Amino acid sequence: MEDWDEVEAVRAVDREDMLGVVASLPEQIEYWLQRREEVEEVARRLRSPIEVLVTGMGGSGAAGDLLEKLFEDEVKVPILVNKDYEPPASVRSGTLLIAISYSGNTEETLSTYLLARRRGAQAVCIASGGQLSLYAQQRGDPCFQVPGGLQPRASIGYQWTPAALLLHELRLLRSDLPTALQETAEVLRRQNEALGPQVPEAQNPAKQLARALQGKVPLIYGCYGPFAAVAKRAKNMFNENSKIQAFGDVFPELNHNTLQGWEGAPSQNASFAILLLRDPEEPPRIHQRVELSKAIFQQYATVHEVWAPDHPSPVVRAFAVAHQLDFVSVYLAILNGVDPTPVPLIQELKRHLGDWNGHA
Ligand code: F6R
């Protein structure tokens, strides 16, 4: 698409306004900041957990990754992430299960919820409706109802924020999360102004990056912990918004395997583009690894760096990068003339699977 600085031309491809939904991320976060009392009320009803298990698939499951990776350095009990039909064996009455399904009808999530409840775990659900809301209602479990009508992957603010605030209200986090969330919303709003469709390509780094990625397979390398979850989510956004293959990886682990993979098949390397997710707060040894690796990668492929803003909160920094890449994935779809919103292959598979009979 050549005229993607024209609003009408963009609308003709982005028919369900995924760009508008991406730009709504700050409001999604604020939605729950305005409903903190509801979260406090739920926290008051819960026993203090010995572990937290977050279960959910795809776009809803990304909330679990971001909870685990953003809080692993400060949370007082382990956060486990599950993306399957069955909870891990450790689940018992001291476990707090947070079951997240935007539609409320994802069978893996429903199955894990039912099995964990049978083992005596306390549960909190997050859904826009569906079977999960009904199960929660029947069992008297709290359920944070999120606004419906969006794609699950585009509603990360609605899904992640109540879970994060719940951990805060349960006094499992050390940091001042509500302040970080407010600041996240402010930073994202500024990014909307810099990266939104109204900003022409010449001044818009997200459009420029999308253009550079055209025809390439993005390999997204997070610099460490929190950016592992961001890389994984960005990979999913390229898969589902742009409808292309993409892969996520993270330092320092990728220095022990992925790095070597650049050497053996030089003719393939031109198909890839590396996105390095960088953080001004990278620990020194990580910084050294990323810089040394970048010099090696540049011998084999184009490297693009996506930097988090300078801010003391990792929540702000990680969400800022996630939001930048959301824009890039949608612009790439538009550039390729692909409607970013529908996911027909995922829907087709769900249709073929048919109704779930309650067994894994
Ligand atoms: C679609 C999307 C998918 C879904 C997944 C699970 O936008 O992101 O990855 O999230 O199929 O469905 P839900 O989120 O409804 O439980």
XYZ file of N, CA and C in Angstrom, residues 112-328:
651
model
N -8.538 -26.375 32.934
C -7.608 -26.120 34.048
C -8.349 -25.513 35.235
N -9.279 -24.619 34.944
C -10.077 -24.018 36.020
C -10.817 -25.104 36.800
N -11.511 -25.993 36.076
C -12.310 -27.022 36.756
C -11.423 -27.959 37.571
N -10.283 -28.365 36.992
C -9.417 -29.307 37.707
C -8.773 -28.641 38.932
N -8.364 -27.393 38.784
C -7.746 -26.697 39.922
C -8.768 -26.471 41.031
N -10.003 -26.147 40.662
C -11.049 -25.966 41.681
C -11.309 -27.281 42.401
N -11.281 -28.395 41.631
C -11.510 -29.702 42.244
C -10.426 -30.025 43.271
N -9.222 -29.491 43.038
C -8.127 -29.726 43.998
C -8.141 -28.707 45.130
N -9.163 -27.889 45.169
C -9.322 -26.983 46.317
C -8.691 -25.615 46.142
N -8.160 -25.309 44.961
C -7.560 -23.978 44.755
C -8.644 -22.899 44.823
N -8.256 -21.733 45.324
C -9.148 -20.573 45.216
C -9.022 -20.072 43.784
N -10.091 -19.491 43.253
C -9.998 -19.027 41.857
C -10.631 -17.660 41.674
N -10.012 -16.909 40.791
C -10.561 -15.633 40.328
C -10.551 -15.710 38.808
N -11.636 -15.317 38.168
C -11.696 -15.382 36.706
C -11.686 -13.979 36.107
N -11.210 -13.925 34.883
C -11.250 -12.671 34.116
C -11.798 -13.052 32.738
N -12.931 -12.466 32.364
C -13.567 -12.836 31.088
C -14.549 -11.736 30.692
N -14.899 -11.736 29.401
C -15.938 -10.791 28.978
C -17.314 -11.452 29.077
N -17.352 -12.730 29.386
C -18.612 -13.486 29.485
C -18.310 -14.955 29.274
N -19.209 -15.666 28.585
C -18.961 -17.062 28.219
C -19.060 -18.020 29.394
N -18.588 -19.257 29.130
C -18.709 -20.349 30.086
C -17.918 -20.092 31.366
N -16.769 -19.441 31.231
C -15.948 -19.199 32.427
C -16.700 -18.312 33.418
N -17.375 -17.295 32.920
C -18.180 -16.433 33.806
C -19.274 -17.257 34.474
N -19.893 -18.156 33.695
C -20.972 -18.979 34.268
C -20.442 -19.908 35.353
N -19.301 -20.574 35.040
C -18.698 -21.454 36.048
C -18.405 -20.675 37.330
N -17.832 -19.476 37.165
C -17.468 -18.674 38.340
C -18.719 -18.338 39.145
N -19.775 -17.963 38.413
C -21.039 -17.619 39.078
C -21.582 -18.818 39.863
N -21.570 -19.992 39.199
C -22.119 -21.188 39.858
C -21.336 -21.553 41.107
N -20.031 -21.284 41.115
C -19.190 -21.688 42.246
C -18.937 -20.552 43.230
N -19.500 -19.400 42.959
C -19.293 -18.255 43.858
C -17.889 -17.678 43.776
N -17.201 -17.913 42.656
C -15.855 -17.339 42.492
C -15.969 -15.926 41.925
N -15.090 -15.026 42.388
C -15.120 -13.681 41.801
C -14.732 -13.721 40.332
N -15.363 -12.862 39.540
C -15.022 -12.784 38.114
C -14.956 -11.322 37.704
N -13.788 -10.890 37.256
C -13.667 -9.530 36.740
C -14.180 -9.537 35.307
N -15.278 -8.839 35.117
C -15.888 -8.803 33.779
C -15.239 -7.685 32.965
N -14.676 -8.038 31.803
C -14.036 -7.022 30.954
C -14.980 -6.683 29.791
N -14.892 -5.473 29.254
C -15.761 -5.118 28.129
C -15.533 -6.052 26.940
N -16.595 -6.444 26.268
C -16.503 -7.396 25.153
C -16.304 -6.696 23.812
N -16.327 -7.513 22.755
C -16.338 -6.969 21.397
C -14.970 -6.722 20.783
N -13.895 -7.076 21.500
C -12.548 -6.873 20.938
C -11.920 -8.218 20.628
N -10.791 -8.178 19.940
C -9.977 -9.387 19.823
C -9.229 -9.555 21.157
N -9.153 -10.791 21.680
C -8.486 -10.996 22.974
C -7.079 -10.393 23.026
N -6.333 -10.561 21.931
C -4.947 -10.087 21.947
C -4.862 -8.574 22.050
N -5.942 -7.908 21.652
C -5.933 -6.440 21.663
C -6.534 -5.886 22.941
N -6.795 -6.757 23.903
C -7.425 -6.276 25.139
C -6.533 -6.595 26.338
N -5.238 -6.585 26.104
C -4.284 -6.968 27.161
C -4.421 -6.059 28.388
N -4.716 -4.785 28.173
C -4.871 -3.859 29.312
C -6.069 -4.245 30.170
N -7.160 -4.633 29.526
C -8.340 -5.055 30.280
C -8.055 -6.329 31.075
N -7.227 -7.202 30.530
C -7.059 -8.523 31.137
C -5.912 -8.571 32.144
N -4.826 -7.877 31.823
C -3.652 -7.933 32.696
C -3.845 -7.076 33.943
N -4.469 -5.903 33.773
C -4.493 -4.925 34.864
C -5.233 -5.421 36.114
N -6.433 -6.024 35.987
C -7.078 -6.460 37.234
C -6.278 -7.547 37.950
N -5.609 -8.419 37.175
C -4.795 -9.472 37.801
C -3.616 -8.850 38.543
N -2.966 -7.858 37.909
C -1.818 -7.205 38.553
C -2.278 -6.452 39.797
N -3.409 -5.744 39.691
C -3.914 -4.996 40.855
C -4.304 -5.951 41.984
N -4.784 -7.125 41.609
C -5.144 -8.101 42.643
C -3.892 -8.522 43.432
N -2.794 -8.775 42.728
C -1.546 -9.129 43.425
C -1.126 -7.981 44.342
N -1.309 -6.771 43.872
C -0.978 -5.594 44.685
C -1.867 -5.547 45.936
N -3.172 -5.734 45.742
C -4.095 -5.659 46.888
C -3.871 -6.806 47.866
N -3.364 -7.917 47.381
C -3.041 -9.046 48.272
C -1.693 -8.833 48.959
N -1.088 -7.694 48.712
C 0.214 -7.307 49.306
C 1.331 -8.285 48.921
N 1.244 -8.779 47.691
C 2.290 -9.705 47.224
C 3.397 -8.958 46.478
N 3.162 -7.678 46.161
C 4.163 -6.899 45.406
C 4.762 -5.824 46.313
N 6.008 -5.510 46.036
C 6.651 -4.463 46.841
C 6.441 -3.070 46.242
N 6.351 -3.006 44.913
C 6.354 -1.687 44.268
C 4.968 -1.026 44.330
N 4.952 0.261 44.034
C 3.702 1.019 44.039
C 3.028 0.860 42.669
N 2.283 -0.206 42.520
C 1.726 -0.530 41.203
C 0.741 0.525 40.675
N -0.213 1.010 41.506
C -1.167 1.984 40.935
C -0.470 3.192 40.323
N 0.586 3.681 40.979
C 1.307 4.826 40.395
C 1.955 4.409 39.073
N 2.564 3.239 39.051
C 3.202 2.774 37.803
C 2.170 2.641 36.693
N 0.963 2.204 37.035
C -0.072 2.035 36.006
C -0.510 3.384 35.451
N -0.659 4.346 36.346
C -1.041 5.685 35.884
C 0.031 6.240 34.947
N 1.294 6.020 35.347
C 2.393 6.533 34.503
C 2.483 5.765 33.189
N 2.160 4.480 33.234
C 2.128 3.692 31.989
C 1.114 4.297 31.024
N -0.072 4.593 31.545
C -1.121 5.162 30.681
C -0.635 6.473 30.066
N 0.054 7.271 30.860
C 0.532 8.566 30.320
C 1.567 8.357 29.214
N 2.510 7.447 29.446
C 3.546 7.183 28.432
C 2.906 6.635 27.145
N 1.942 5.745 27.312
C 1.293 5.153 26.125
C 0.518 6.215 25.346
N -0.076 7.148 26.071
C -0.798 8.223 25.388
C 0.167 9.069 24.552
N 1.341 9.311 25.108
C 2.347 10.073 24.328
C 2.784 9.269 23.110
N 2.907 7.948 23.286
C 3.273 7.105 22.133
C 2.185 7.144 21.056
N 0.917 7.193 21.488
C -0.173 7.305 20.495
C 0.030 8.537 19.625
N 0.461 9.619 20.281
C 0.656 10.861 19.517
C 1.821 10.746 18.538
N 2.836 9.981 18.920
C 4.029 9.880 18.070
C 3.908 8.799 16.996
N 3.103 7.762 17.282
C 3.105 6.573 16.407
C 1.774 6.337 15.711
N 0.769 7.128 16.031
C -0.579 6.910 15.484
C -0.632 7.133 13.981
N -1.752 6.711 13.350
C -1.871 6.788 11.890
C -1.837 8.217 11.353
N -2.134 9.193 12.236
C -2.138 10.597 11.798
C -0.711 11.103 11.540
N 0.305 10.368 12.050
C 1.692 10.821 11.870
C 2.258 10.178 10.599
N 2.665 10.973 9.619
C 3.153 10.396 8.359
C 4.430 9.573 8.555
N 4.635 8.687 7.596
C 5.764 7.751 7.705
C 7.087 8.464 7.965
N 7.299 9.594 7.341
C 8.591 10.277 7.479
C 8.909 10.634 8.931
N 7.858 10.821 9.747
C 8.084 11.157 11.167
C 7.673 10.028 12.110
N 7.277 8.881 11.564
C 6.653 7.849 12.401
C 7.534 6.587 12.460
N 8.256 6.390 13.554
C 9.171 5.239 13.624
C 8.470 3.887 13.512
N 7.194 3.811 13.943
C 6.497 2.512 13.855
C 6.197 2.173 12.395
N 5.780 3.173 11.622
C 5.542 2.923 10.193
C 6.863 2.587 9.491
N 7.919 3.287 9.882
C 9.224 3.030 9.243
C 9.695 1.601 9.513
N 9.477 1.175 10.779
C 9.913 -0.187 11.112
C 9.071 -1.214 10.354
N 7.772 -0.955 10.261
C 6.909 -1.886 9.505
C 7.405 -1.997 8.065
N 7.731 -0.878 7.478
C 8.230 -0.892 6.088
C 9.515 -1.736 5.999
N 10.397 -1.565 6.981
C 11.670 -2.310 6.955
C 11.447 -3.813 7.135
N 10.325 -4.169 7.763
C 10.063 -5.594 8.020
C 9.313 -6.266 6.864
N 8.862 -5.493 5.907
C 8.078 -6.073 4.806
C 8.858 -7.188 4.106
N 8.240 -8.339 4.002
C 8.878 -9.472 3.321
C 9.875 -10.238 4.188
N 10.011 -9.840 5.448
C 10.979 -10.517 6.342
C 10.235 -11.297 7.430
N 10.946 -12.241 8.034
C 10.442 -12.928 9.223
C 11.076 -12.243 10.437
N 10.277 -11.582 11.278
C 10.883 -10.911 12.432
C 11.339 -11.913 13.493
N 12.568 -11.763 13.923
C 13.093 -12.542 15.053
C 13.244 -11.538 16.193
N 12.467 -11.724 17.230
C 12.352 -10.692 18.262
C 13.126 -11.153 19.488
N 14.185 -10.442 19.799
C 15.055 -10.846 20.901
C 14.903 -9.860 22.060
N 14.308 -10.324 23.153
C 14.177 -9.500 24.354
C 15.495 -9.483 25.108
N 15.865 -8.318 25.663
C 17.194 -8.221 26.280
C 17.289 -8.995 27.594
N 16.213 -9.132 28.322
C 16.198 -9.965 29.539
C 14.778 -10.032 30.072
N 14.610 -10.745 31.210
C 13.353 -11.054 31.894
C 12.081 -10.427 31.342
N 11.748 -9.197 31.773
C 10.448 -8.636 31.390
C 10.264 -8.611 29.875
N 11.353 -8.456 29.153
C 11.250 -8.332 27.700
C 11.122 -9.697 27.008
N 11.266 -10.766 27.786
C 10.953 -12.097 27.243
C 9.457 -12.168 26.979
N 8.678 -11.672 27.953
C 7.217 -11.698 27.777
C 6.795 -10.753 26.660
N 7.488 -9.629 26.539
C 7.156 -8.661 25.483
C 7.490 -9.260 24.113
N 8.629 -9.941 24.026
C 9.036 -10.558 22.748
C 8.020 -11.627 22.328
N 7.589 -12.416 23.307
C 6.638 -13.494 23.006
C 5.308 -12.901 22.534
N 4.872 -11.848 23.222
C 3.603 -11.227 22.825
C 3.731 -10.587 21.443
N 4.867 -9.939 21.182
C 5.051 -9.300 19.869
C 5.038 -10.361 18.768
N 5.664 -11.497 19.044
C 5.645 -12.607 18.072
C 4.195 -12.973 17.746
N 3.369 -13.060 18.789
C 1.956 -13.402 18.570
C 1.239 -12.309 17.779
N 1.600 -11.041 18.038
C 0.944 -9.942 17.321
C 1.318 -9.958 15.837
N 2.588 -10.295 15.536
C 2.966 -10.423 14.122
C 2.216 -11.611 13.494
N 2.105 -12.707 14.241
C 1.367 -13.863 13.707
C -0.087 -13.493 13.409
N -0.737 -12.856 14.377
C -2.197 -12.696 14.276
C -2.616 -11.392 13.579
N -1.886 -10.313 13.798
C -2.242 -9.061 13.116
C -1.699 -9.054 11.688
N -0.380 -9.306 11.560
C 0.244 -9.230 10.228
C 0.067 -10.528 9.445
N -0.314 -11.621 10.156
C -0.479 -12.948 9.520
C 0.825 -13.425 8.885
N 1.924 -13.261 9.605
C 3.224 -13.773 9.127
C 3.872 -14.603 10.240
N 4.872 -15.353 9.869
C 5.650 -16.055 10.887
C 6.563 -15.061 11.590
N 6.816 -15.313 12.866
C 7.723 -14.496 13.672
C 8.158 -15.377 14.836
N 9.275 -15.052 15.425
C 9.772 -15.873 16.527
C 10.298 -14.969 17.639
N 10.150 -15.427 18.874
C 10.617 -14.650 20.023
C 11.726 -15.393 20.749
N 12.630 -14.655 21.344
C 13.753 -15.268 22.059
C 14.226 -14.276 23.118
N 15.130 -14.712 23.990
C 15.545 -13.796 25.066
C 17.012 -14.030 25.471
N 17.657 -12.940 25.826
C 18.997 -13.004 26.424
C 18.847 -13.356 27.904
N 19.803 -13.979 28.553
C 21.058 -14.454 27.998
C 20.957 -15.810 27.308
N 19.776 -16.484 27.441
C 19.679 -17.851 26.916
C 20.043 -17.929 25.433
N 19.641 -16.956 24.645
C 19.867 -17.082 23.191
C 21.348 -17.058 22.818
N 22.173 -16.586 23.753
C 23.623 -16.611 23.514
C 24.176 -18.031 23.520
N 23.364 -18.973 24.005
C 23.842 -20.339 24.167
C 23.292 -21.273 23.091
N 22.558 -20.731 22.139
C 21.997 -21.567 21.075
C 21.700 -20.738 19.808
N 20.714 -19.863 19.886
C 20.268 -19.091 18.716
C 21.429 -18.417 17.987
N 22.332 -17.844 18.745
C 23.465 -17.119 18.171
C 24.187 -17.962 17.116
N 24.404 -19.234 17.470
C 25.170 -20.110 16.579
C 24.417 -20.404 15.277
N 23.084 -20.299 15.340
C 22.248 -20.655 14.186
C 22.404 -19.723 13.002
N 23.124 -18.617 13.176
C 23.292 -17.688 12.061
C 24.343 -18.136 11.051
N 25.191 -19.088 11.453
C 26.383 -19.334 10.648
C 26.209 -20.290 9.478
N 25.314 -21.283 9.661
C 25.366 -22.438 8.759
C 24.656 -22.313 7.427
N 23.667 -21.425 7.307
C 22.879 -21.373 6.068
C 22.748 -19.924 5.620
N 23.865 -19.317 5.154
C 23.863 -17.883 4.848
C 22.782 -17.477 3.840
N 22.413 -18.393 2.943
C 21.423 -18.001 1.925
C 20.050 -17.754 2.553
N 19.802 -18.345 3.706
C 18.488 -18.134 4.357
C 18.441 -16.828 5.136
N 19.601 -16.318 5.528
C 19.610 -15.229 6.507
C 18.912 -13.960 6.031
N 18.902 -13.752 4.706
C 18.275 -12.535 4.179
C 16.763 -12.528 4.411
N 16.179 -13.691 4.746
C 14.726 -13.723 4.990
C 14.362 -13.140 6.346
N 15.351 -12.951 7.202
C 15.034 -12.562 8.579
C 15.398 -11.114 8.861
N 14.707 -10.541 9.839
C 15.115 -9.246 10.392
C 15.092 -9.402 11.909
N 16.110 -8.896 12.552
C 16.185 -9.026 14.013
C 15.644 -7.754 14.665
N 14.749 -7.956 15.629
C 14.297 -6.832 16.450
C 14.909 -7.021 17.838
N 15.778 -6.124 18.213
C 16.382 -6.205 19.548
C 15.571 -5.313 20.476
N 14.951 -5.903 21.469
C 14.170 -5.109 22.432
C 15.124 -4.669 23.541
N 15.398 -3.373 23.592
C 16.419 -2.838 24.493
C 15.793 -2.067 25.649
N 16.539 -2.054 26.745
C 16.060 -1.413 27.963
C 17.177 -0.557 28.544
N 16.914 0.724 28.819
C 17.975 1.551 29.423
C 18.465 0.979 30.754
N 17.638 0.107 31.374
C 18.018 -0.471 32.676
C 18.598 -1.878 32.527
N 19.016 -2.248 31.351
C 19.647 -3.572 31.196
C 20.767 -3.722 32.218
N 20.786 -4.823 32.976
C 21.902 -5.029 33.902
C 23.231 -5.027 33.110
N 24.342 -4.584 33.725
C 25.591 -4.373 32.976
C 26.059 -5.578 32.167
N 25.972 -6.749 32.777
C 26.465 -7.941 32.069
C 25.562 -8.267 30.858
N 24.277 -8.047 31.037
C 23.333 -8.245 29.927
C 23.640 -7.228 28.823
N 23.854 -5.997 29.233
C 24.161 -4.936 28.267
C 25.363 -5.339 27.409
N 26.371 -5.840 28.094
C 27.586 -6.271 27.384
C 27.270 -7.395 26.384
N 26.468 -8.350 26.837
C 26.081 -9.470 25.949
C 25.320 -8.962 24.727
N 24.357 -8.043 24.965
C 23.520 -7.572 23.850
C 24.395 -6.816 22.847
N 25.289 -5.977 23.360
C 26.140 -5.191 22.458
C 27.064 -6.102 21.631
N 27.680 -7.068 22.298
C 28.583 -7.989 21.583
C 27.807 -8.814 20.557
N 26.623 -9.264 20.968
C 25.808 -10.091 20.062
C 25.348 -9.272 18.875
N 24.970 -8.015 19.137
C 24.492 -7.153 18.042
C 25.557 -7.073 16.943
N 26.807 -6.903 17.353
C 27.890 -6.803 16.366
C 27.985 -8.090 15.538
N 27.726 -9.221 16.183
C 27.760 -10.498 15.438
C 26.545 -10.599 14.505
N 25.371 -10.294 15.064
C 24.142 -10.400 14.241
C 24.261 -9.550 12.973
N 24.850 -8.359 13.131
C 24.909 -7.437 11.980
C 25.706 -8.008 10.810
N 26.527 -9.003 11.084
C 27.243 -9.648 9.974
C 26.311 -10.540 9.148
N 25.157 -10.883 9.738
C 24.289 -11.881 9.086
C 22.916 -11.356 8.698
N 22.432 -10.327 9.396
C 21.049 -9.868 9.144
C 20.911 -8.404 9.531
N 19.794 -7.817 9.092
C 19.517 -6.430 9.500
C 19.032 -6.452 10.951
N 19.545 -5.528 11.739
C 19.152 -5.454 13.156
C 18.445 -4.120 13.392
N 17.270 -4.199 13.995
C 16.542 -2.982 14.383
C 16.416 -2.979 15.900
N 16.697 -1.853 16.499
C 16.570 -1.778 17.955
C 15.276 -1.046 18.317
N 14.570 -1.597 19.284
C 13.360 -0.937 19.799
C 13.620 -0.678 21.278
N 13.712 0.594 21.625
C 14.123 0.961 22.989
C 12.932 1.268 23.882
N 13.021 0.800 25.118
C 12.060 1.220 26.145
C 12.421 2.647 26.563
N 11.423 3.415 27.019
C 11.736 4.770 27.474
C 12.475 4.730 28.810
N 13.140 5.819 29.113
C 13.774 5.963 30.428
C 12.691 6.128 31.474
N 12.562 5.166 32.345
C 11.564 5.296 33.418
C 11.931 4.290 34.503
N 11.755 4.656 35.775
C 12.167 3.700 36.822
C 11.312 2.441 36.886
N 10.084 2.471 36.373
C 9.224 1.293 36.519
C 9.347 0.340 35.329
N 9.638 -0.946 35.602
C 9.677 -1.928 34.512
C 8.316 -2.116 33.863
N 7.249 -1.848 34.607
C 5.898 -1.967 34.024
C 5.755 -0.948 32.890
N 6.169 0.277 33.163
C 6.089 1.328 32.140
C 6.963 0.945 30.947
N 8.168 0.509 31.233
C 9.120 0.251 30.134
C 8.639 -0.915 29.254
N 8.165 -1.978 29.901
C 7.751 -3.158 29.127
C 6.486 -2.859 28.314
N 5.504 -2.203 28.926
C 4.277 -1.909 28.178
C 4.546 -0.930 27.036
N 5.492 -0.016 27.251
C 5.805 0.941 26.174
C 6.338 0.194 24.949
N 7.213 -0.777 25.156
C 7.754 -1.527 24.011
C 6.660 -2.403 23.380
N 5.846 -3.033 24.232
C 4.756 -3.875 23.703
C 3.832 -3.039 22.808
N 3.506 -1.851 23.269
C 2.593 -0.954 22.538
C 3.225 -0.488 21.217
N 4.519 -0.186 21.233
C 5.207 0.199 19.977
C 5.095 -0.933 18.959
N 5.314 -2.165 19.450
C 5.301 -3.300 18.523
C 3.884 -3.659 18.072
N 2.897 -3.361 18.902
C 1.507 -3.528 18.459
C 1.274 -2.667 17.217
N 1.703 -1.411 17.302
C 1.550 -0.512 16.148
C 2.273 -1.091 14.930
N 3.514 -1.540 15.148
C 4.305 -2.027 14.013
C 3.596 -3.213 13.345
